[in-house]
Every structure is written in C-alpha cells, then in structure tokens.
Coordinates of C-alpha atoms and ligand atoms in Angstrom, one line a residue:
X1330 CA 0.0 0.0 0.0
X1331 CA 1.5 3.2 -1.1
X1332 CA 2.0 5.5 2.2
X1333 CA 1.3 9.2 2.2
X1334 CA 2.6 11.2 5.2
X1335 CA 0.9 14.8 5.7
X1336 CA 1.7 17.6 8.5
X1337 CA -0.1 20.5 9.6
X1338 CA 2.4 23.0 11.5
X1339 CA 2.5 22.7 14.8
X1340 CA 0.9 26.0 16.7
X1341 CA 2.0 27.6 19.7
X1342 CA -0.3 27.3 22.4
X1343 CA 0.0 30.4 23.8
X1344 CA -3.5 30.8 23.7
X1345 CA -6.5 29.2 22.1
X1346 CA -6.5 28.7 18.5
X1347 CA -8.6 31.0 16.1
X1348 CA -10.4 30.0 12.4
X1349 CA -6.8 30.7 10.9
X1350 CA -5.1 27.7 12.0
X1351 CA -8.6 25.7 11.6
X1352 CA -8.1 26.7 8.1
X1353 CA -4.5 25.1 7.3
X1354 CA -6.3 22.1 9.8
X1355 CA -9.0 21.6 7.7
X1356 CA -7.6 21.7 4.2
X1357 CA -4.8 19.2 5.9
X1358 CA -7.9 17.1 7.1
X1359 CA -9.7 17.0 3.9
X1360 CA -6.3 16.0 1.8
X1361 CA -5.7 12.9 4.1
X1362 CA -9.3 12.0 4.2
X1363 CA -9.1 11.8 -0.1
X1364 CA -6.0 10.0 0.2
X1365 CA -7.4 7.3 2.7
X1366 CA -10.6 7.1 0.5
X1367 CA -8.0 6.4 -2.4
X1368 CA -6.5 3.5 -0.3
X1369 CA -3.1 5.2 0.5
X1370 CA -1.7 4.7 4.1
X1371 CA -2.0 7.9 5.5
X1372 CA -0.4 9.1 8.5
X1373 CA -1.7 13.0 9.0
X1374 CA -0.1 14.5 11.8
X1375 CA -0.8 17.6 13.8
X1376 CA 0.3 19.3 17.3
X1377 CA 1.6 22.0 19.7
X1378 CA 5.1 24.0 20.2
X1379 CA 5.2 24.4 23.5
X1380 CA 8.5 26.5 24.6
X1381 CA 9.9 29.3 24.5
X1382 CA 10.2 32.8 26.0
X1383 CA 6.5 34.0 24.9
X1384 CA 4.6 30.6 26.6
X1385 CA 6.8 31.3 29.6
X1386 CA 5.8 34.7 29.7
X1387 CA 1.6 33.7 29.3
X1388 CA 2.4 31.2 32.4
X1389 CA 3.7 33.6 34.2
X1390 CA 0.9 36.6 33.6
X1391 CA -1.6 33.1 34.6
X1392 CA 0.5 32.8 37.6
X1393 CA 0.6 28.7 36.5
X1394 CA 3.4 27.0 35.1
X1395 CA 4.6 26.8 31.7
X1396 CA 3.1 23.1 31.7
X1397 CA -0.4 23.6 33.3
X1398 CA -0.6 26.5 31.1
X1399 CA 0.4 25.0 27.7
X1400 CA -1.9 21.4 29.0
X1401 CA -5.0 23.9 29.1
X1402 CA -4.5 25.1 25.6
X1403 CA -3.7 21.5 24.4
X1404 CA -6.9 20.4 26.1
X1405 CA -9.3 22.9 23.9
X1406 CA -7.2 22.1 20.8
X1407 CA -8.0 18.9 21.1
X1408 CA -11.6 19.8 21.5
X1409 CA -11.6 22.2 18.6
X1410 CA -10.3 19.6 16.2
X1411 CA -12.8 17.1 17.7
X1412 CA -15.9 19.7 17.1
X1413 CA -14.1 19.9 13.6
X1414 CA -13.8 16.3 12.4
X1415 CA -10.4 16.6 12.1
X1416 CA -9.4 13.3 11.9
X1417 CA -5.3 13.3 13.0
X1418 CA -3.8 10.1 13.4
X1419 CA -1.3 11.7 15.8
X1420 CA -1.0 15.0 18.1
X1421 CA 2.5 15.7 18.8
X1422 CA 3.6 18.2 21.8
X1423 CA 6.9 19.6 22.0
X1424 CA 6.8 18.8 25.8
X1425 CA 6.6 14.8 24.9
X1426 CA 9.9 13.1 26.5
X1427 CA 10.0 11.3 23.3
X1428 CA 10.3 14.5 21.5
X1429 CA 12.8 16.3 23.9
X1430 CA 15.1 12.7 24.3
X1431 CA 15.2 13.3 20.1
X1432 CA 16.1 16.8 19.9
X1433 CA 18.5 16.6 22.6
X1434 CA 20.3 13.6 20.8
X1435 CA 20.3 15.5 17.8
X1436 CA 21.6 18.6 19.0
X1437 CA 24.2 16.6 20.0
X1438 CA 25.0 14.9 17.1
X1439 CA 25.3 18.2 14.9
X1440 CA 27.5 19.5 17.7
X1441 CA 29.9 16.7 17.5
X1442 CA 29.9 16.2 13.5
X1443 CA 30.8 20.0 13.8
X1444 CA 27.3 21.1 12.4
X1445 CA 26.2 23.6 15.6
X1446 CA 29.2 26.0 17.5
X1447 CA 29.2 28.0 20.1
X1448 CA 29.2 31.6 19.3
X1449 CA 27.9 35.1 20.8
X1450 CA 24.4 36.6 19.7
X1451 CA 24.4 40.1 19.9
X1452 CA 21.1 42.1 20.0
X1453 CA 19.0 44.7 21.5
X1454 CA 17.6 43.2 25.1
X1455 CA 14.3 44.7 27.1
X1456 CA 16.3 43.7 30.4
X1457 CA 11.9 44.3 32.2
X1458 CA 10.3 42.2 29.2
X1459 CA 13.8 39.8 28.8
X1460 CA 13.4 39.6 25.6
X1461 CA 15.6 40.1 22.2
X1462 CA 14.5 42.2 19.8
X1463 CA 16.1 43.4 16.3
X1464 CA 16.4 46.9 14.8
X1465 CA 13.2 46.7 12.7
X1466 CA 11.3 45.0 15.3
X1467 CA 11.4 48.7 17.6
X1468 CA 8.9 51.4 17.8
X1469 CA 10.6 53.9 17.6
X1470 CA 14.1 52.6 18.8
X1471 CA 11.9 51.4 21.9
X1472 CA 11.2 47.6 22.8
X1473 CA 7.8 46.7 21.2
X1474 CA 5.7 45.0 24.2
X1475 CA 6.7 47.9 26.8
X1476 CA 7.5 51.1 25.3
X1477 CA 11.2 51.1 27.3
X1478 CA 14.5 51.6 26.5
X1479 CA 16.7 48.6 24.7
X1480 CA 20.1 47.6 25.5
X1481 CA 22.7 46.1 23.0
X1482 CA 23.3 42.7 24.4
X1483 CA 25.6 39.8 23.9
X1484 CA 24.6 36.0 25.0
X1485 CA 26.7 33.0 24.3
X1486 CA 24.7 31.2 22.0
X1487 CA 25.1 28.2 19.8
X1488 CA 24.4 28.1 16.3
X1489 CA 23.6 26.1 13.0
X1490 CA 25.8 26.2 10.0
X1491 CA 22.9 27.4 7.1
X1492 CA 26.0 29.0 5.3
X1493 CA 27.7 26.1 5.2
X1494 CA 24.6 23.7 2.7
X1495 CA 23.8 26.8 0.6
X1496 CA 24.7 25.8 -2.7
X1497 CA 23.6 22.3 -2.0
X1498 CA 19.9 23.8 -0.8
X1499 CA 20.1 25.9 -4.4
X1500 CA 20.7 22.6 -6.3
X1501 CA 18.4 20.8 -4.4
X1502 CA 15.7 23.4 -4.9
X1503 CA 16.3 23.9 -8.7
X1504 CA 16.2 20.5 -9.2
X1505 CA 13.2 19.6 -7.3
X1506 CA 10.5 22.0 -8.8
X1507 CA 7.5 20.4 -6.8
X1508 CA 9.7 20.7 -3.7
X1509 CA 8.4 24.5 -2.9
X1510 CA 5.0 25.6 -4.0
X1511 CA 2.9 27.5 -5.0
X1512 CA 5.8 28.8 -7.4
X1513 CA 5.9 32.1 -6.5
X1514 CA 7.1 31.3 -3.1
X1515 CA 9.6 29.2 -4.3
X1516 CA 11.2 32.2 -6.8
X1517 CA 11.0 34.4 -3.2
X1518 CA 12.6 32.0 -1.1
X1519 CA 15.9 31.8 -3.7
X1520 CA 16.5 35.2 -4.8
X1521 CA 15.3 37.2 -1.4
X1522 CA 17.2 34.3 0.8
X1523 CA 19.2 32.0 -0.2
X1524 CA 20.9 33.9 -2.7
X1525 CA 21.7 37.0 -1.0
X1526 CA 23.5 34.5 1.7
X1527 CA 22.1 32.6 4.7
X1528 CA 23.4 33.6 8.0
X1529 CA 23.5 31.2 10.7
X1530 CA 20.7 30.7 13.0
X1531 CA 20.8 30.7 16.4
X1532 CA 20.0 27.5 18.3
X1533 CA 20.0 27.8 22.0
X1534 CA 19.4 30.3 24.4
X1535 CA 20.4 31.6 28.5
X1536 CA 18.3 34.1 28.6
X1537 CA 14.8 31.8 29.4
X1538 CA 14.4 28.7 30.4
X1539 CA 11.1 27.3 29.3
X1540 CA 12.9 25.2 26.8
X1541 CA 14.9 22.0 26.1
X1542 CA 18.4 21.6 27.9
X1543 CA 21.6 21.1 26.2
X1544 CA 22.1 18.2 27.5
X1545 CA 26.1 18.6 27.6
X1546 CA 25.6 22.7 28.5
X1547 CA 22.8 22.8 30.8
X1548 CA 22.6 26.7 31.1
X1549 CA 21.4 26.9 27.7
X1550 CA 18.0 26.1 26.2
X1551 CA 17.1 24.3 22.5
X1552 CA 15.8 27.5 20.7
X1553 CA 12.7 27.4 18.9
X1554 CA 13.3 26.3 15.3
X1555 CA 15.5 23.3 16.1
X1556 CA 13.4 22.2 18.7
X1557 CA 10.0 23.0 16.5
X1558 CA 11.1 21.7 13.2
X1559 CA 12.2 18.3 14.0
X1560 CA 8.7 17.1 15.1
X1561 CA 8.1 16.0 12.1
X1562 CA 10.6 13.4 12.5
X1563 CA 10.7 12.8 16.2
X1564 CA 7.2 11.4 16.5
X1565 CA 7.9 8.7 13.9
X1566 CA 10.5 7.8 16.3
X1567 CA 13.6 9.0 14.9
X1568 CA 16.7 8.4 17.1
X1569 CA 14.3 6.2 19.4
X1570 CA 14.6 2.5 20.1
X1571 CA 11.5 2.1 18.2
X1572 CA 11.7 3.7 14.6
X1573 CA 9.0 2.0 12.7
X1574 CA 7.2 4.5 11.8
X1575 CA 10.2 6.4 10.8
X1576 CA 11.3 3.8 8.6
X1577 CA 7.2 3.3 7.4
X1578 CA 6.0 7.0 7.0
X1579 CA 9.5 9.4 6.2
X1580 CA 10.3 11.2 4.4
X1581 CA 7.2 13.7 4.9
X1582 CA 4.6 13.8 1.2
X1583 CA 3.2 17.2 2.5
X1584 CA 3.9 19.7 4.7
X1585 CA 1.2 22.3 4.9
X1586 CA 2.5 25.7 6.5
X1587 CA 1.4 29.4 6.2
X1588 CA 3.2 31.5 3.9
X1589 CA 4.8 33.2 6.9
X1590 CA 7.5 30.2 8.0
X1591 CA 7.8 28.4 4.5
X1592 CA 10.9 30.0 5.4
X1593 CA 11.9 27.7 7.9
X1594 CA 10.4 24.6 6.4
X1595 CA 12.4 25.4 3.0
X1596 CA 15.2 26.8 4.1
X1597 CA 16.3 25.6 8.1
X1598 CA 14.7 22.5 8.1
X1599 CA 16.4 20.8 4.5
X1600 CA 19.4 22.0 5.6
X1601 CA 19.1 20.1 9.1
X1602 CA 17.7 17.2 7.6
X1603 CA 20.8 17.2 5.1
X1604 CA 23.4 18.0 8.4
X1605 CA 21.6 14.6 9.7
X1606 CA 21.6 12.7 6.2
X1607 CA 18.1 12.0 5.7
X1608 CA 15.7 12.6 2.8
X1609 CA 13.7 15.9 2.5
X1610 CA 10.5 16.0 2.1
X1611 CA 8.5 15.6 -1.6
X1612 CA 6.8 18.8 -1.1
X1613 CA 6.4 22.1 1.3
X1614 CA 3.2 24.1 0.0
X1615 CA 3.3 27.8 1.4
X1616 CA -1.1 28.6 1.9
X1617 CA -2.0 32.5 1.8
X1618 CA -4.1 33.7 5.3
X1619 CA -7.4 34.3 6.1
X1620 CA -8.0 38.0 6.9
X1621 CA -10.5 40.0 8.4
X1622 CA -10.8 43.1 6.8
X1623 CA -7.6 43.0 5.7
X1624 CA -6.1 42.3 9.1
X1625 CA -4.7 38.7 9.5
X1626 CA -6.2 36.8 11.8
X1627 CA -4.1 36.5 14.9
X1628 CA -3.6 35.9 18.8
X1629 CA -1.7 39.1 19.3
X1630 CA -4.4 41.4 17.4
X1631 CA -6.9 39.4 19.2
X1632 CA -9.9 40.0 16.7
X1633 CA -11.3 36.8 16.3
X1634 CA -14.2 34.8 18.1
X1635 CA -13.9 31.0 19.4
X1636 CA -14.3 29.1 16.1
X1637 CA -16.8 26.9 18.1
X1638 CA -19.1 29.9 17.9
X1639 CA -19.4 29.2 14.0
X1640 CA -20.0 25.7 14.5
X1641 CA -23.1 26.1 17.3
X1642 CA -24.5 28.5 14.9
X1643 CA -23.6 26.9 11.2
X1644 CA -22.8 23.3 11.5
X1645 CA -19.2 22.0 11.0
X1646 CA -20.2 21.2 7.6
X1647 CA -20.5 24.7 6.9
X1648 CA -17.5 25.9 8.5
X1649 CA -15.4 22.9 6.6
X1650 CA -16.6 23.4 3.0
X1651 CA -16.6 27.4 3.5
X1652 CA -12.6 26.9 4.4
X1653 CA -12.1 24.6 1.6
X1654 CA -14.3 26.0 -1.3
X1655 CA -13.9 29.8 -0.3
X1656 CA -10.3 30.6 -1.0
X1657 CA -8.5 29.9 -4.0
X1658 CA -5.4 27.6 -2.3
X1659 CA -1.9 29.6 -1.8
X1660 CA -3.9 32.7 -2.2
X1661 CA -4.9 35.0 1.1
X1662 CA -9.0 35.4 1.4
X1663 CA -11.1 37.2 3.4
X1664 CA -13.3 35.3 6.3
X1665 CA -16.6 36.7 7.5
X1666 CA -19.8 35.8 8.8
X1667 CA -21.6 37.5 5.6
X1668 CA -19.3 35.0 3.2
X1669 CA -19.9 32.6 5.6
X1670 CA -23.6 32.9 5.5
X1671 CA -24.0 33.2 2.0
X1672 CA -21.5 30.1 0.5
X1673 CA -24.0 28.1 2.8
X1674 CA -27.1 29.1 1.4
X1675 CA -26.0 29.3 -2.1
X1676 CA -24.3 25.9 -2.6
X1677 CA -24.8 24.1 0.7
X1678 CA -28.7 24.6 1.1
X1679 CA -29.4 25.5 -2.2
X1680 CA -27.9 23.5 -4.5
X1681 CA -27.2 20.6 -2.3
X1682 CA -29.8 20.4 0.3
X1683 CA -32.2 21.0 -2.2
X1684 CA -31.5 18.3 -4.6
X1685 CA -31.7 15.5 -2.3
X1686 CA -34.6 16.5 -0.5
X1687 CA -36.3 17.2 -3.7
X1688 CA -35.3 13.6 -5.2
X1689 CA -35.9 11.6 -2.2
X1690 CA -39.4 13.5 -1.7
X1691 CA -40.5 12.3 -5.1
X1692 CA -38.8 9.0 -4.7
X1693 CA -41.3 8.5 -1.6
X1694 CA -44.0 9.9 -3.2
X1695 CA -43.8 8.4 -6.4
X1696 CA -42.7 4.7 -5.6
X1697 CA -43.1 4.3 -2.0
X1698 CA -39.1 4.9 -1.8
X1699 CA -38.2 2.0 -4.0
X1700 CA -36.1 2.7 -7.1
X1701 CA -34.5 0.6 -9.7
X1702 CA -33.1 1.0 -13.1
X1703 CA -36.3 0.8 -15.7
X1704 CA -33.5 2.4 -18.5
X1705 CA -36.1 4.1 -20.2
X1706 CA -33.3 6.6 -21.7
X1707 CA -33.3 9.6 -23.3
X1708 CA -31.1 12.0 -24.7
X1709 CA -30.1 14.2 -22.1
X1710 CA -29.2 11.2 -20.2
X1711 CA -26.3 10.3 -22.3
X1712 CA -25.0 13.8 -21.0
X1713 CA -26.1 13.2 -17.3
X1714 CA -24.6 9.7 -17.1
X1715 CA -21.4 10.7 -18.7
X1716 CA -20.8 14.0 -16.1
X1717 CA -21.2 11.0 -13.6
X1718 CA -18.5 9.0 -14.7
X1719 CA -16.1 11.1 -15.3
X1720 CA -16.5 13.0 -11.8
X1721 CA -13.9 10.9 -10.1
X1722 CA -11.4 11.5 -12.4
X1723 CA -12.4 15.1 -12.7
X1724 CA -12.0 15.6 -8.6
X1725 CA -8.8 13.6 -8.7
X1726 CA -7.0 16.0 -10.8
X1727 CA -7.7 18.7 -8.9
X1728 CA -7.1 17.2 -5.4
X1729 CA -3.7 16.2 -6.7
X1730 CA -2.8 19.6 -7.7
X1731 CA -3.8 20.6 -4.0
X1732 CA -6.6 23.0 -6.0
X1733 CA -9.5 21.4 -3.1
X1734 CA -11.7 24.6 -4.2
X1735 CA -11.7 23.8 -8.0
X1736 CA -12.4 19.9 -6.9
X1737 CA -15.7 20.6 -5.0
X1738 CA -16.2 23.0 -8.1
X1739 CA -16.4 20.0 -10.1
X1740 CA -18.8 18.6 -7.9
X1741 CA -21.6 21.6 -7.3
X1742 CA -21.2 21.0 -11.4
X1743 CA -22.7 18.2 -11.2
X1744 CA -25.3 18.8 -8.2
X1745 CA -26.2 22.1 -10.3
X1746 CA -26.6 20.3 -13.3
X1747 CA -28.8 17.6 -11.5
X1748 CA -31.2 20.3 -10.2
X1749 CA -31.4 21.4 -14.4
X1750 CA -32.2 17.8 -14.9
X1751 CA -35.0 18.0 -12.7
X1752 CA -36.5 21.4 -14.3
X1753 CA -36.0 19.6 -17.7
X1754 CA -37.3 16.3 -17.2
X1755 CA -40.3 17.6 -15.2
X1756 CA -40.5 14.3 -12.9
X1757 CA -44.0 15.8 -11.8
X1758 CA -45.7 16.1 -15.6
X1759 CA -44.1 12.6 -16.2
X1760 CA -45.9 11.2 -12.8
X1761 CA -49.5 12.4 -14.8
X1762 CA -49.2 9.7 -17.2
X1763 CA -49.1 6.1 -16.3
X1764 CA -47.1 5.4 -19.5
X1765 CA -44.3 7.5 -18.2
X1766 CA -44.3 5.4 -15.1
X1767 CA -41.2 3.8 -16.7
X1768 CA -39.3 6.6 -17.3
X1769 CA -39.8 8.3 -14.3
X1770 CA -38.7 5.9 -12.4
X1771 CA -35.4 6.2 -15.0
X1772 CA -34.9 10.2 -14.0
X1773 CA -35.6 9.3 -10.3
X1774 CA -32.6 6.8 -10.8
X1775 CA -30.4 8.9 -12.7
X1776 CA -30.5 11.3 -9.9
X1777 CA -30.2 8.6 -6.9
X1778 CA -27.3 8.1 -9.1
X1779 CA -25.6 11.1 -9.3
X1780 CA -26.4 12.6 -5.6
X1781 CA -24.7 8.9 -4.5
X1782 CA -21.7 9.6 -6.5
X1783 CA -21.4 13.3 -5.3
X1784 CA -22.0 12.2 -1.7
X1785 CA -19.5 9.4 -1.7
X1786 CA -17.2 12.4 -3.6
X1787 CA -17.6 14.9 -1.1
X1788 CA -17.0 12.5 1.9
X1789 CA -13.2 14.1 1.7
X1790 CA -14.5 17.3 2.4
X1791 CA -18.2 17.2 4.9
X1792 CA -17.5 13.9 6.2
X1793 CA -20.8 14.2 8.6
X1794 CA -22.9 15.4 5.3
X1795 CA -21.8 12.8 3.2
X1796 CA -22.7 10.0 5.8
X1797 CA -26.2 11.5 6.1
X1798 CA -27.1 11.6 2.6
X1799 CA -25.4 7.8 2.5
X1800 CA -28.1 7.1 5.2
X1801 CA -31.3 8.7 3.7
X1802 CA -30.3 6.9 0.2
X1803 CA -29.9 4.1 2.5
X1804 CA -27.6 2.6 -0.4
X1805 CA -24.2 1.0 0.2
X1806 CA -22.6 0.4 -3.0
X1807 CA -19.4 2.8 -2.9
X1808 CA -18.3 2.6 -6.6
X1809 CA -17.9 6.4 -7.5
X1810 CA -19.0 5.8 -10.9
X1811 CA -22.6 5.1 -12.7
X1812 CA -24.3 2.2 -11.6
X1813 CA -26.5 0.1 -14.0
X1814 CA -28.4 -2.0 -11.6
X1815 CA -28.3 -0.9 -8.1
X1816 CA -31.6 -0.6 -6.0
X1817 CA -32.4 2.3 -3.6
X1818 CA -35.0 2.0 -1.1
X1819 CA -34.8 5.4 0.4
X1820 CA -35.8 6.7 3.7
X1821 CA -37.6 10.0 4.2
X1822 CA -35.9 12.9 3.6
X1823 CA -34.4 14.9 6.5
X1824 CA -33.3 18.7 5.3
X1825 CA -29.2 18.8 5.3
X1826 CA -28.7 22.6 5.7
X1827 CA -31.8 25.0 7.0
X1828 CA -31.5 28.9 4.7
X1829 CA -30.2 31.2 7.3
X1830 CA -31.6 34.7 7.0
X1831 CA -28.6 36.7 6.8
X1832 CA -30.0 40.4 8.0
X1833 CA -32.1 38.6 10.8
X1834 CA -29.1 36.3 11.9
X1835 CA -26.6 39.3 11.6
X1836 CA -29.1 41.4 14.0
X1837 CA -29.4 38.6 16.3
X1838 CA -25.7 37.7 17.1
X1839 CA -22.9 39.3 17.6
X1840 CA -20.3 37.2 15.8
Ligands
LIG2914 O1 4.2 29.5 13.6 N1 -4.7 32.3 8.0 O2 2.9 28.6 15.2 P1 1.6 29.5 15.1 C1 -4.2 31.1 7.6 N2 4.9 27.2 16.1 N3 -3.5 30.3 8.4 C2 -3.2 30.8 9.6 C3 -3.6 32.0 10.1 C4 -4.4 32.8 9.2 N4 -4.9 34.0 9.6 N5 -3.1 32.2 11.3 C5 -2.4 31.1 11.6 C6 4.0 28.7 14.5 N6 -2.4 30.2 10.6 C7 5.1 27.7 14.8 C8 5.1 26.6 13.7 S1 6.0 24.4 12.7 C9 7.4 23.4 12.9 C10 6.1 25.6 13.9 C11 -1.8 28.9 10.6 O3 0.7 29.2 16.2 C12 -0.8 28.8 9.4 O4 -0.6 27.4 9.1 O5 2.0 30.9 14.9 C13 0.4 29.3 10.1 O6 1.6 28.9 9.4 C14 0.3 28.7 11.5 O7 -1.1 28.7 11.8 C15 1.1 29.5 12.5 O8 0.8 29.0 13.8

C-alpha cells in the first residue's frame, strides 16, 4: 500500500487557537481523508510548540506553570479539532519526552559532526520584558511589548551552519521543482534568501528557560526552530529505540504551512535534515491567510471569536466546505460571517440540500421509496450519465494539484446540473401519465445516481454530510461511478442545511 505522510504546523499554544489555524487544519484534514478514500496509508499529523520565552511569559501573567498553562490550551485544541472532524492520526507536543530525548540527541549529534558551534548573539535586550528584539522589530528605537528603552546585548549562544549547505539547498531546490510551492514562493525563497546569503541561525538560548536543555551545557536552552522543526521526524521515532514509523512514514509527502515560515520549512529544516543525512520532504506548499478586513487573523491582534461559535450556529459542515471551497489555495481570502452565510445558502442549502430532498421526496412519493433502473433513456441522459462517470477523475486532478476549491467546483457542477435535470425532465408532468411510469422511475434513478456519486465524492471534504445523505439513500454500493443496476430503497428525507436569513441572523448575534 503506497503511504502518504501529511503535516499541519504545529501551533504555539499560547493561547487558544482562532479560524486561521482551523483553516490550514481543515484543508490538511480533507487532503488525508481523499488520500485514505483512495486506499493510500495515510499518517496526518498535527500538534503543539510548547517552549519558549512567549509561553513562559503567558504562564507567568496566569500565575501557572509553563506546563499547566500549555496542558490547558492542548486540552481545547484537542476539543476544537474534535468539534471539527479533524481526523489526525497523531498530536505531537513539543513537551513529549520522546520528542525532547530526540532533539536533545540530535543537538548533540550536529555539535559533535561539527554542524552547531558556540558563538555570541548580539542584540538589543528589554532587560523588564527579557526579551531580544532586532532593529526593525522597535517602535521607535523602543522595545515593542513595553514602550522602554533597549540595551545592545551579547549571549553565548550556539548556532547552526545554514551557510555552510547553501549551494547544496540551491541545487536541491532547482532540481526539485515540486519541492516549494505555490511557485511564486519558491522564486522568493531563492532570490530574497538563499541567494543574498544565509546567516547562521541561532540554536539555544540563557536568557529563558522554558525550553529544552543542552544536555552537555545545561545553562542553555534548545531554541525554537531546532526544537520546533524536528517534530516531524521525532514522533515517527527517529533516534528512538523504536523507529517504525520512521522507517514506514519518512520522508514527509506534505507539509502544509502558512506563507509566513515556509521559510523555515524550506530553508532551516532541508538544511538540518541534510546535516543529519536523511531525505527531504517531496513537497512544502506555502497557503495564503485568512484576513479580516484585511487584518490577518491573529492571537496578538486578538480580533477573532472561538471558532466553536461558528460551529453552534452553522454546523461543522459549513464551516469545513466554507474553508475549503472559499479561497483559492496559496492565495490569502477574506473570512466573515456574511461570506460565511452566504456560501451556505448558495451551494450548501441550495444546491445541495435542495437536490436531495427534492429527489428523495418524489422518490417517496412516487414509488413508496423504492427505485430501480427501468433504462427508459433519453437523450439528455447520455450527457447526465457521462458527467457522472467522469467525476472521479475530474476531482482527482484537482485534489492532486492541491486545488481542493476547484475539486468541490467540479462537484456543485454536477449537483447544479442535476437540479437542471430536474427542471427539464419535469418528474412531476411525467408522474400524470401512467405510461411514463417507466421513465420516471429512470430520472428518479439517474438522480439517486448522481447525488450517490457526489456524496461518496464529497466524503473528503463534509464527512458528517456525506454520511447523512449515505443514510437517507440508504444505499451501500461505494463505486464512485454510474451504476447500471443498483436498487435504492430510500428513507424519508431529512433537510441537510436549513437557509439562514442573513440580515435577521446578523441582528441577532454578535459574531
Ligand atoms: O508559527 N490564516 O505557530 P503559530 C491562515 N509554532 N493560516 C493561519 C492564520 C491565518 N490568519 N493564522 C495562523 C508557528 N495560521 C510555529 C510553527 S512548525 C514546525 C512551527 C496557521 O501558532 C498557518 O498554518 O503561529 C500558520 O503557518 C500557522 O497557523 C502558525 O501557527
């Protein structure tokens, strides 16, 4: 069985999560859901950065430790991803002793091969805030968080080599032209980066402590990226006694980031994974943000609600296929209630709801529920059927370019073009005649057929939605193709997505 390995970044819990990293969490959801649907091995893996100098900082405003502090936010991730469907196969935290065991044997290891030295960082201190800051990061030559005065600072530091696998990161790059997408980032990330020369990035830190020792210089802490980065390889079980999965699952198909630290995945994280001699990953794909008005979405503007909040309101459904159809991928798109509302009525209750419950309503009405194949055909089925059969491959093409928007596109084709079937066949003029019986029966098929094929297709994408269509068809044949003889004995319908009255709801809540 081929295996497909997918990663979502892993957030900093330094306080709850907001719709932004739903969105790279959903479109990572929906990618591994396809691929398990198309019988690959999937191992889709998600999870929390835990240390450093700004968690330490949250703990200590909460008057709680780091680790109570970070467990909280870990526990209502864990919920939102639940309330989501997200269906991870595992949740790595950066506080796992399996994780810090790995990163401390692999600091270690580039230390000794000569790969990390010890050096000084210089750089402008709030000695109140204790934190670094550089030149552009100042208000007005004052420390960012407090307004006070900066000092220029040196800490021993260690750091990693980048300079030293430039022209090998070049080559690799150049010669691996699905390694960075979408292409534009991968143009950016040579000539605004590499090219212009890497400098070496600091690894370790004194001036915290919320962090991973160096396990052979204990004043020091694993910074950040090193410590962040290799997750992706440490919960396989990479320098472990038991690296199965490692061995199963690496080297990564997908990592999914946002556009602001494709840096680090293209750049830092290659060039430790060549220091260490393993593969790199097949692909890195940079997304664009969700904005509000603009704004991105973010903990330290603060300007978002509990994405729970959309869910009570909208469904999950809603919230998924709004994420996934709304913003072309790679792209940055803006997020709103009003969007929100309207993508659900147009192609969620609209379209969608509307066929089945239509269809199954006249299934009922017409035949008691039972349906089978009369093939009493007519032109415009020839049309019909083929747009039914050639779905699958139509999705898959899309999915494979990452384009998930296009992909449902290609579906709500063929739901719109089912609702025109309806209008032209006129299923109610046909039930006047008892001659027609025949061919009625023939549309009512056709379009059992095609809303089973588009809920089995959409399973990737509104998991919950496509099971309940599965149910009210009450069909189990899972071919996503045209069916000749099936049988459908359906239930009666129950409505998928109620029409939310934007104004009314807008007036109502406050969201
Ligand atoms: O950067 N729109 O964590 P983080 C789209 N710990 N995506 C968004 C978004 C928005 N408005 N806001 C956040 C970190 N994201 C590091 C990562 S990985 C080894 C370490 C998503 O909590 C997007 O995927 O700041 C972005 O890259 C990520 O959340 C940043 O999460």
């Amino acid at each position: 069985m081929k295996k497909f390995y997918i990663t979502t970044p892993i957030y900093y819990p330094s306080a709850n999560f907001h719709i932004g990293h739903c969105y790279t969490t959903i479109i990572a959801d929906a990618i591994a859901r396809y691929k398990r649907n198309k019988g690959f091995d999937v191992y889709f893996q998600t999870g929390t950065d835990e240390h450093g100098l700004k968690i330490e900082t949250k703990a200590k405003e909460a008057g709680v430790s780091p680790k109570k502090y970070v467990d909280k936010v870990v526990l209502n991730a864990k919920d939102l991803w639940k309330s989501l469907d997200i269906s991870y196969d595992y949740f790595i935290r950066t506080t796992d002793e399996n994780h810090v065991k790995a990163v401390q044997k692999i600091f270690t290891k580039l230390y000794e091969q000569g790969d990390i030295y010890k050096g000084t960082y210089k750089g402008l201190y709030c000695i109140p805030c204790e934190s670094f800051w550089t030149k552009t990061q100042l208000i007005d030559g004052k420390c960012p968080d407090c307004g006070r005065e900066v000092k220029e600072v040196e800490e021993e530091a260690y750091f990693l080599k980048l300079s030293k696998y430039q022209d090998r990161l070049v080559e690799y790059i150049e010669s691996h032209p699905d390694f960075i997408e979408p292409e534009s980032r991968k143009n950016e990330m040579i000539n605004n980066f590499i090219k212009p020369g890497l400098e070496d990035l600091c690894v370790s830190r004194t001036s915290f402590t919320w962090g991973i020792p160096v396990p052979f210089d204990q004043k020091h802490v694993v910074y950040v990226w090193l410590d962040a980065l290799t997750n992706y390889i440490t919960s396989l079980g990479y320098m472990s006694d038991d690296d199965t999965k490692f061995k199963q699952y690496w080297p990564a198909d997908l990592h999914l980031v946002g556009k602001e630290i494709i840096r680090f995945h293209t750049i830092v994280w290659p060039i430790i994974l060549m220091a260490l001699d393993l593969p790199l990953p097949k692909k890195v794909y940079g997304h664009g943000w969700l904005v509000i008005n603009g704004n991105k979405i973010s903990k330290s503007l603060g300007n978002y609600k509990d994405p729970r909040e959309y869910i009570k309101y909208f469904g999950v459904d809603a919230v998924r296929y709004f994420v996934l159809r709304e913003v072309p991928f790679g792209n940055d798109g803006n997020f709103s209630v009003e969007a929100l509302i309207d993508r659900t009525n147009a192609d969620l209750a609209n379209t969608l709801g509307n066929l089945v419950q239509r269809t199954i309503s006249m299934a009922n009405k017409y035949f008691e529920g039972k349906i089978s194949n009369k093939k009493v055909y007519e032109d415009i089925d020839n049309d019909f059927i083929k747009k039914i059969n050639s779905l699958d491959e139509d999705v898959s093409l899309e999915i494979d370019k990452l384009e998930i928007s296009l992909g449902l596109n290609k579906i709500f084709e063929l739901l719109r073009f089912s609702n025109k079937y309806i209008d032209e066949t006129m299923p109610w003029v046909l039930a006047k005649d008892e001659k027609s019986k025949d061919r009625l029966e023939t549309v009512l098929y056709n379009l059992l057929e095609s809303i089973r094929v588009c809920a089995l297709s959409l399973n990737f994408a509104i998991p919950s939605t496509s099971r309940e269509i599965i149910r009210q068809l009450n069909n189990k044949s899972s071919d996503i193709k045209y069916l000749e003889d099936n049988n459908y004995e359906v239930i009666s319908p129950k409505p998928l997505f109620g029409r939310i009255d934007k104004d009314t709801f807008l007036k109502e809540h406050d969201l």
